PDB file of C-alpha atoms in Angstrom:
ATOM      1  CA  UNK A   1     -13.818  28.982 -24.748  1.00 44.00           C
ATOM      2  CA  UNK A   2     -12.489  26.461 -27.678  1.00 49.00           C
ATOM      3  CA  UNK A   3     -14.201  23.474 -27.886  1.00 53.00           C
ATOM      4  CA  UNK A   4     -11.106  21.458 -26.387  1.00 55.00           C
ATOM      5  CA  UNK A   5     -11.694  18.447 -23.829  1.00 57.00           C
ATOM      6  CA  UNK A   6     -11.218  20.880 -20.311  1.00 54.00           C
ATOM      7  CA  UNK A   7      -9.077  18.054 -19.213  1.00 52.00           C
ATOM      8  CA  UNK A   8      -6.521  18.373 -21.600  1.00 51.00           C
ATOM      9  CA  UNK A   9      -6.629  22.275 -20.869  1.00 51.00           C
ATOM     10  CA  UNK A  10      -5.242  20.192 -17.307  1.00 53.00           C
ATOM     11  CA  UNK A  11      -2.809  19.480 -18.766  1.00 51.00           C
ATOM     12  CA  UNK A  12      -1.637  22.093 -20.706  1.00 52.00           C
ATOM     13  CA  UNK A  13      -2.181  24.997 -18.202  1.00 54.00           C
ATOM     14  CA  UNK A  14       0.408  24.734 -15.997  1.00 59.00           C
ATOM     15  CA  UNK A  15      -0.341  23.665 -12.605  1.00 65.00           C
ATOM     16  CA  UNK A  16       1.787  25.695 -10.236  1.00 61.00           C
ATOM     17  CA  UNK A  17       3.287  23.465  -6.948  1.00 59.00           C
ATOM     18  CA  UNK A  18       5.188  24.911  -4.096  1.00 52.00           C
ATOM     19  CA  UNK A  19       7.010  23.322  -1.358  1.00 54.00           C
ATOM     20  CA  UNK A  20       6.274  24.631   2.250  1.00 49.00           C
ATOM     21  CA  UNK A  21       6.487  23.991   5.670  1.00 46.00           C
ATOM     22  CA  UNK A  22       3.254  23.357   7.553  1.00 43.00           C
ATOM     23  CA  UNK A  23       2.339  21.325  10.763  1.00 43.00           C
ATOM     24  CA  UNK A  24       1.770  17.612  10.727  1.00 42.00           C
ATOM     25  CA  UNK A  25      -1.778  16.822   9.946  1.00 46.00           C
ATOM     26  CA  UNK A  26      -3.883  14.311  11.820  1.00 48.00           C
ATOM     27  CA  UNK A  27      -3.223  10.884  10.666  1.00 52.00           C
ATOM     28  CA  UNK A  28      -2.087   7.815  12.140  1.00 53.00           C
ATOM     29  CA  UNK A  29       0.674   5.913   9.842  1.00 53.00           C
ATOM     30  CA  UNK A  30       1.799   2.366  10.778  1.00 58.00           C
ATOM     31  CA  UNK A  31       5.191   1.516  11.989  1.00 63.00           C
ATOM     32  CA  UNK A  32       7.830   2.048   9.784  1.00 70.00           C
ATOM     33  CA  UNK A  33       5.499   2.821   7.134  1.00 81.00           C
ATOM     34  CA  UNK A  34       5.831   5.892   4.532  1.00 88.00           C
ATOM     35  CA  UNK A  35       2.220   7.477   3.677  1.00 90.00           C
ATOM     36  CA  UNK A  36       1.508  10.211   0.996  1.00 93.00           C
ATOM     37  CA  UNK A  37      -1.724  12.232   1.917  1.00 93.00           C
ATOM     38  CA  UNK A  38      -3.302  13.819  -1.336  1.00 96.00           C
ATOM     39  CA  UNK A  39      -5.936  16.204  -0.246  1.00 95.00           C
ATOM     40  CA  UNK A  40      -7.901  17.940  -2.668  1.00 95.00           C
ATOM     41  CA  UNK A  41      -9.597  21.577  -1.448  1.00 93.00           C
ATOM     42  CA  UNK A  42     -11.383  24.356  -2.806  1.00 91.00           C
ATOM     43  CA  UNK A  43      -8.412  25.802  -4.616  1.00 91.00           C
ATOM     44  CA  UNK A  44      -5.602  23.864  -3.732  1.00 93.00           C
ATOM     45  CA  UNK A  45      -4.483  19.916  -3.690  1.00 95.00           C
ATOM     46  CA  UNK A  46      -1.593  19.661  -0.923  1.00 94.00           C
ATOM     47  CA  UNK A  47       0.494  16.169  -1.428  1.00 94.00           C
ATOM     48  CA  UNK A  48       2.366  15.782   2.153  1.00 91.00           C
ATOM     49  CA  UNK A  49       4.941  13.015   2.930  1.00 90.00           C
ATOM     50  CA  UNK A  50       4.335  11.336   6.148  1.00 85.00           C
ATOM     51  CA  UNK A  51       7.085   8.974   7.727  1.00 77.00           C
ATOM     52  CA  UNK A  52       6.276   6.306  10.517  1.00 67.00           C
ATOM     53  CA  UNK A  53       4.785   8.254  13.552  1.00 59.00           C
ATOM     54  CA  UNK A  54       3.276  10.428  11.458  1.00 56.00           C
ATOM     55  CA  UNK A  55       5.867  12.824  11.449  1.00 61.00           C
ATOM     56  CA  UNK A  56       5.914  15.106   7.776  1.00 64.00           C
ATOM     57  CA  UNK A  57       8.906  14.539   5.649  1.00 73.00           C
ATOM     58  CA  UNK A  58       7.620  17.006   2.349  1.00 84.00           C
ATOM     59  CA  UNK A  59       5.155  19.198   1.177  1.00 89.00           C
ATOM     60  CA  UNK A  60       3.779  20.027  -2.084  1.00 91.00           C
ATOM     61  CA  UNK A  61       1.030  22.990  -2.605  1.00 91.00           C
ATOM     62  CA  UNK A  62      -0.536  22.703  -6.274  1.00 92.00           C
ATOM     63  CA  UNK A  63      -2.803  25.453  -7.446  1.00 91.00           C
ATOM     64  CA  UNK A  64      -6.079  23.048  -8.756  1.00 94.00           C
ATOM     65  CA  UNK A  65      -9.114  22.097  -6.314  1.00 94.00           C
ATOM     66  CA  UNK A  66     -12.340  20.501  -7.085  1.00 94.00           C
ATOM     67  CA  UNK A  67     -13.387  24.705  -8.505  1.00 93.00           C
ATOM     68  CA  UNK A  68     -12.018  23.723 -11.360  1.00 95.00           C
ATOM     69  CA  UNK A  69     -15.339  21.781 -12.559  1.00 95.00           C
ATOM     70  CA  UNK A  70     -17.121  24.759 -12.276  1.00 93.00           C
ATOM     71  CA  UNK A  71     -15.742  25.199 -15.459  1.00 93.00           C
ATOM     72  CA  UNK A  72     -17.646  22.449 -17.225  1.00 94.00           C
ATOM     73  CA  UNK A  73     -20.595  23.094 -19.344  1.00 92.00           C
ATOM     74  CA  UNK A  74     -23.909  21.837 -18.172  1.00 90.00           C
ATOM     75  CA  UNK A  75     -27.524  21.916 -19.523  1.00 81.00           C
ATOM     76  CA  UNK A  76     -28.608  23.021 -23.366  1.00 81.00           C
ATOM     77  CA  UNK A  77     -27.575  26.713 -22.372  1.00 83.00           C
ATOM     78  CA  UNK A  78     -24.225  24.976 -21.611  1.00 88.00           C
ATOM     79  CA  UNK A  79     -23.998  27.257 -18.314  1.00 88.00           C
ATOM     80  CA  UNK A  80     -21.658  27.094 -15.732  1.00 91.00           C
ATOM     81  CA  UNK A  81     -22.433  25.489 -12.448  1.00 92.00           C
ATOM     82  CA  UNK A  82     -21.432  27.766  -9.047  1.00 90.00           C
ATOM     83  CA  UNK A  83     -19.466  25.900  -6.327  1.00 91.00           C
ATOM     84  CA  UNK A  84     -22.058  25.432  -4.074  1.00 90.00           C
ATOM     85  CA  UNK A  85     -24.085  23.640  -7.368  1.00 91.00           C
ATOM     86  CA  UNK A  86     -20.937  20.937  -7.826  1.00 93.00           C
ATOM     87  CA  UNK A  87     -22.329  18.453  -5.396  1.00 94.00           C
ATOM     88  CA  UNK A  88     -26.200  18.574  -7.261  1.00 92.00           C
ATOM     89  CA  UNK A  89     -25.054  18.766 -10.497  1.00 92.00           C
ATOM     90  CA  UNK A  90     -22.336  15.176  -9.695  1.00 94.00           C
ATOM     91  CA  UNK A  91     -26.162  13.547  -8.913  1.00 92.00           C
ATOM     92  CA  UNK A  92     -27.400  14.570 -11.744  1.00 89.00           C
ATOM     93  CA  UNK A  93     -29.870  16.596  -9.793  1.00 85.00           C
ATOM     94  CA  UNK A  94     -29.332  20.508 -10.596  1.00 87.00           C
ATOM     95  CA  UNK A  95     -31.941  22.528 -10.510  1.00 86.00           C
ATOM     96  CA  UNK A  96     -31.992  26.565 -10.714  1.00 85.00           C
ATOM     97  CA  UNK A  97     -34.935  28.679 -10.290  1.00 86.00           C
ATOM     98  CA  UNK A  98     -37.061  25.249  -9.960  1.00 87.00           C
ATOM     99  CA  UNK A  99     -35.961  23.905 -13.129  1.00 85.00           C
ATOM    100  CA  UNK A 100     -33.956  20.821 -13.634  1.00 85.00           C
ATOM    101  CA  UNK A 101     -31.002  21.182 -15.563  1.00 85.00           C
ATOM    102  CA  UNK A 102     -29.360  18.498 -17.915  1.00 84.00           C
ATOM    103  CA  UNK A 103     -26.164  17.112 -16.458  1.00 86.00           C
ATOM    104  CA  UNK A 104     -25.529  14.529 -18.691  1.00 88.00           C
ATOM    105  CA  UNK A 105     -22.183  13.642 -18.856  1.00 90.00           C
ATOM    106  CA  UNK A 106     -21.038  16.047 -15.979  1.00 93.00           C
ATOM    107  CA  UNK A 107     -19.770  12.865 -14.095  1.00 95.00           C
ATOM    108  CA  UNK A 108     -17.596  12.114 -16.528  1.00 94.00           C
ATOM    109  CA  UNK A 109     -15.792  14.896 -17.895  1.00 94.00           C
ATOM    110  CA  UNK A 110     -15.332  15.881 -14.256  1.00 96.00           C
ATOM    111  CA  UNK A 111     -13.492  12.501 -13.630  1.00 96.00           C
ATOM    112  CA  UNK A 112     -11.281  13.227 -16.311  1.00 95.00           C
ATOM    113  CA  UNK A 113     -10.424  16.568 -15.297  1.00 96.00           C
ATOM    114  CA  UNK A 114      -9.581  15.105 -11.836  1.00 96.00           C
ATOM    115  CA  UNK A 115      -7.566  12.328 -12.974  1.00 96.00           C
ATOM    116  CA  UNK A 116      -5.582  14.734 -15.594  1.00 95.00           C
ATOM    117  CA  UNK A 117      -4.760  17.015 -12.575  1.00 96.00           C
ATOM    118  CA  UNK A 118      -3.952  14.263 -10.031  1.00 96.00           C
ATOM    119  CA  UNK A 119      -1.750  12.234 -12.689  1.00 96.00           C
ATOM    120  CA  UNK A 120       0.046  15.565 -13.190  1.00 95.00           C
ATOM    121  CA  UNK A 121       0.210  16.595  -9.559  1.00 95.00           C
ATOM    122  CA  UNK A 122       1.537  13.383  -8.775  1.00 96.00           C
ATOM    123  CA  UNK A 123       3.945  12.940 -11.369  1.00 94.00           C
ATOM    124  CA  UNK A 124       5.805  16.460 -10.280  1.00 93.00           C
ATOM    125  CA  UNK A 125       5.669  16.244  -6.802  1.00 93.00           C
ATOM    126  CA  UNK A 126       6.533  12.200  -5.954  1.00 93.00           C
ATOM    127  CA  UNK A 127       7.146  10.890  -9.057  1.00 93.00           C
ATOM    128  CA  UNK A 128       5.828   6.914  -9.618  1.00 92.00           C
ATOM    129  CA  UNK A 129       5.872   7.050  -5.726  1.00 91.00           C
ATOM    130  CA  UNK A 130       7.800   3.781  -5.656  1.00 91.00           C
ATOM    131  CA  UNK A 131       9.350   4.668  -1.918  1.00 89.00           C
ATOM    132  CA  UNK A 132       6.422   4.821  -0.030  1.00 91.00           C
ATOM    133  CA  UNK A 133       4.191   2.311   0.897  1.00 92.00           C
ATOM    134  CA  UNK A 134       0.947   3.920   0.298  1.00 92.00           C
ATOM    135  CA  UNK A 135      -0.831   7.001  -0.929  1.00 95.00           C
ATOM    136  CA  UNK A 136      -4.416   8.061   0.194  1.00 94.00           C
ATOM    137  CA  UNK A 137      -6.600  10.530  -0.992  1.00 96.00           C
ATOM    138  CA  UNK A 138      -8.950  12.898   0.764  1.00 95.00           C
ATOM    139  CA  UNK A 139     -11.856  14.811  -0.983  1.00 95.00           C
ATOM    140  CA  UNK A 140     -15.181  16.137   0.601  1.00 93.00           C
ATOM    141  CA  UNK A 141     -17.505  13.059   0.850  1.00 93.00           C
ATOM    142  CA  UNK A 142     -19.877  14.985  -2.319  1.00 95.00           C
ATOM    143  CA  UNK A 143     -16.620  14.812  -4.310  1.00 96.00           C
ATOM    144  CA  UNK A 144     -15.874  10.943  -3.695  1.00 96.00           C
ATOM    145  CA  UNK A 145     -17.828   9.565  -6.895  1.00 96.00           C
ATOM    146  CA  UNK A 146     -15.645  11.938  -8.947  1.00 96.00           C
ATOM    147  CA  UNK A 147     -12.322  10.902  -6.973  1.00 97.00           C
ATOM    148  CA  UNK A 148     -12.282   7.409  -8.017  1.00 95.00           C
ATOM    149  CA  UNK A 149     -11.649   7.728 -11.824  1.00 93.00           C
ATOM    150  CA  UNK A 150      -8.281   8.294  -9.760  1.00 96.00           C
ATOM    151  CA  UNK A 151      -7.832   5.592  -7.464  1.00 96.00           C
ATOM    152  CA  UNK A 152      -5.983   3.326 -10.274  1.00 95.00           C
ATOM    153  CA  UNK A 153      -2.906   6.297 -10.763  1.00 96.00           C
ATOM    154  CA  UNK A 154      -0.517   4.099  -9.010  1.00 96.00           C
ATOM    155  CA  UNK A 155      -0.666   0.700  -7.704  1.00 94.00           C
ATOM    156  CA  UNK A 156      -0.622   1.718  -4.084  1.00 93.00           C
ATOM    157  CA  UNK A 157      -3.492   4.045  -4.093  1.00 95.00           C
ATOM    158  CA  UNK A 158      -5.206   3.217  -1.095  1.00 93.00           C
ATOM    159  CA  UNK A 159      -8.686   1.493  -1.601  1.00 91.00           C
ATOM    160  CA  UNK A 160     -10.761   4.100   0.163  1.00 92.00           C
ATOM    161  CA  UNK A 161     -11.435   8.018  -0.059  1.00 93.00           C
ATOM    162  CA  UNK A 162     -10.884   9.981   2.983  1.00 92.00           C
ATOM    163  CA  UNK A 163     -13.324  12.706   4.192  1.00 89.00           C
ATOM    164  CA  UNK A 164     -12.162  16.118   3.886  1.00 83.00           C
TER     165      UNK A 164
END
C-alpha cells in the first residue's frame, strides 16, 4: 500500500450509492418536520429521507461501513486490526496473543477516514441538505468517539449519536 493518508484514498476510490426502496425504519419525526437518518453498518452507510410521520421519502445505499478502518495500520509491525479488534484498538487497548499493541494515532486517522466518507456520502446523496430540518447519525455505540469528527458536516447535524 502507498504511503498516502487512507482518507484521501476516501476520497478518491469511488464510493458507489444506490437508490432503493426499503421499509420505513423506526423513528419518530416531529410534525411537519423533514429528518435525514445516516446510519453507518458493517459494509454499508444507508442515508434515508424521512418526512413528518415518519413516512420515507428517499433512499441512498453507499458501499463504505465502519470495515473500512480495518485498513489502518496499527502497532510497530503496522498490522491490520480484524473487525471484531475496531472497538479495542478506538481505546487504545489492543492486545493480541496477550500483548498490547500501539494504537497511537488510530483515533485519529479513523476520524478522518469517517469524515472523508460521510462528507462525500453526503454531498452525493442530499447535497448541503438545506431542505430538511435535521440530519442524525447512527453508529454502534463502540463507533461513537470516531463519529463525531463528523457531527460539524452541516449545520443541522443533530447533537447526539444514535445507537445502531
Amino acid at each position: 500500500m502507498s504511503e498516502e493518508p487512507l482518507h484521501r484514498l476516501v476520497i478518491e476510490t469511488r464510493i458507489g450509492i444506490v437508490s432503493e426502496n426499503i421499509g420505513t425504519p423506526d423513528f419518530e419525526t416531529i410534525d411537519g418536520e423533514t429528518v435525514v437518518m445516516v446510519s453507518i453498518g458493517m459494509g454499508e452507510t444507508h442515508v434515508t429521507v424521512l418526512s413528518d410521520e415518519a413516512r420515507m421519502g428517499s433512499r441512498w445505499t453507499a458501499a463504505f461501513g465502519w470495515s473500512a478502518l480495518t485498513r489502518i495500520p496499527i502497532g510497530p509491525e503496522r498490522v491490520r486490526p480484524d473487525p471484531d479488534e475496531l472497538p479495542r484498538a478506538l481505546k487504545g487497548h489492543l492486545k493480541r496473543y496477550g500483548t498490547p499493541l500501539g494504537t497511537e494515532g488510530f483515533l485519529s486517522q479513523a476520524q478522518a477516514i469517517l469524515r472523508a466518507a460521510i462528507s462525500h456520502i453526503l454531498d452525493r446523496t442530499i447535497g448541503s441538505g438545506s431542505a430538511y430540518d435535521r440530519i442524525v447519525i447512527a453508529a454502534p455505540s463502540w463507533l461513537h468517539e470516531a463519529v463525531s469528527g463528523c457531527m460539524d458536516l452541516r449545520p443541522h447535524i443533530w447533537n447526539e449519536i444514535q445507537d445502531l
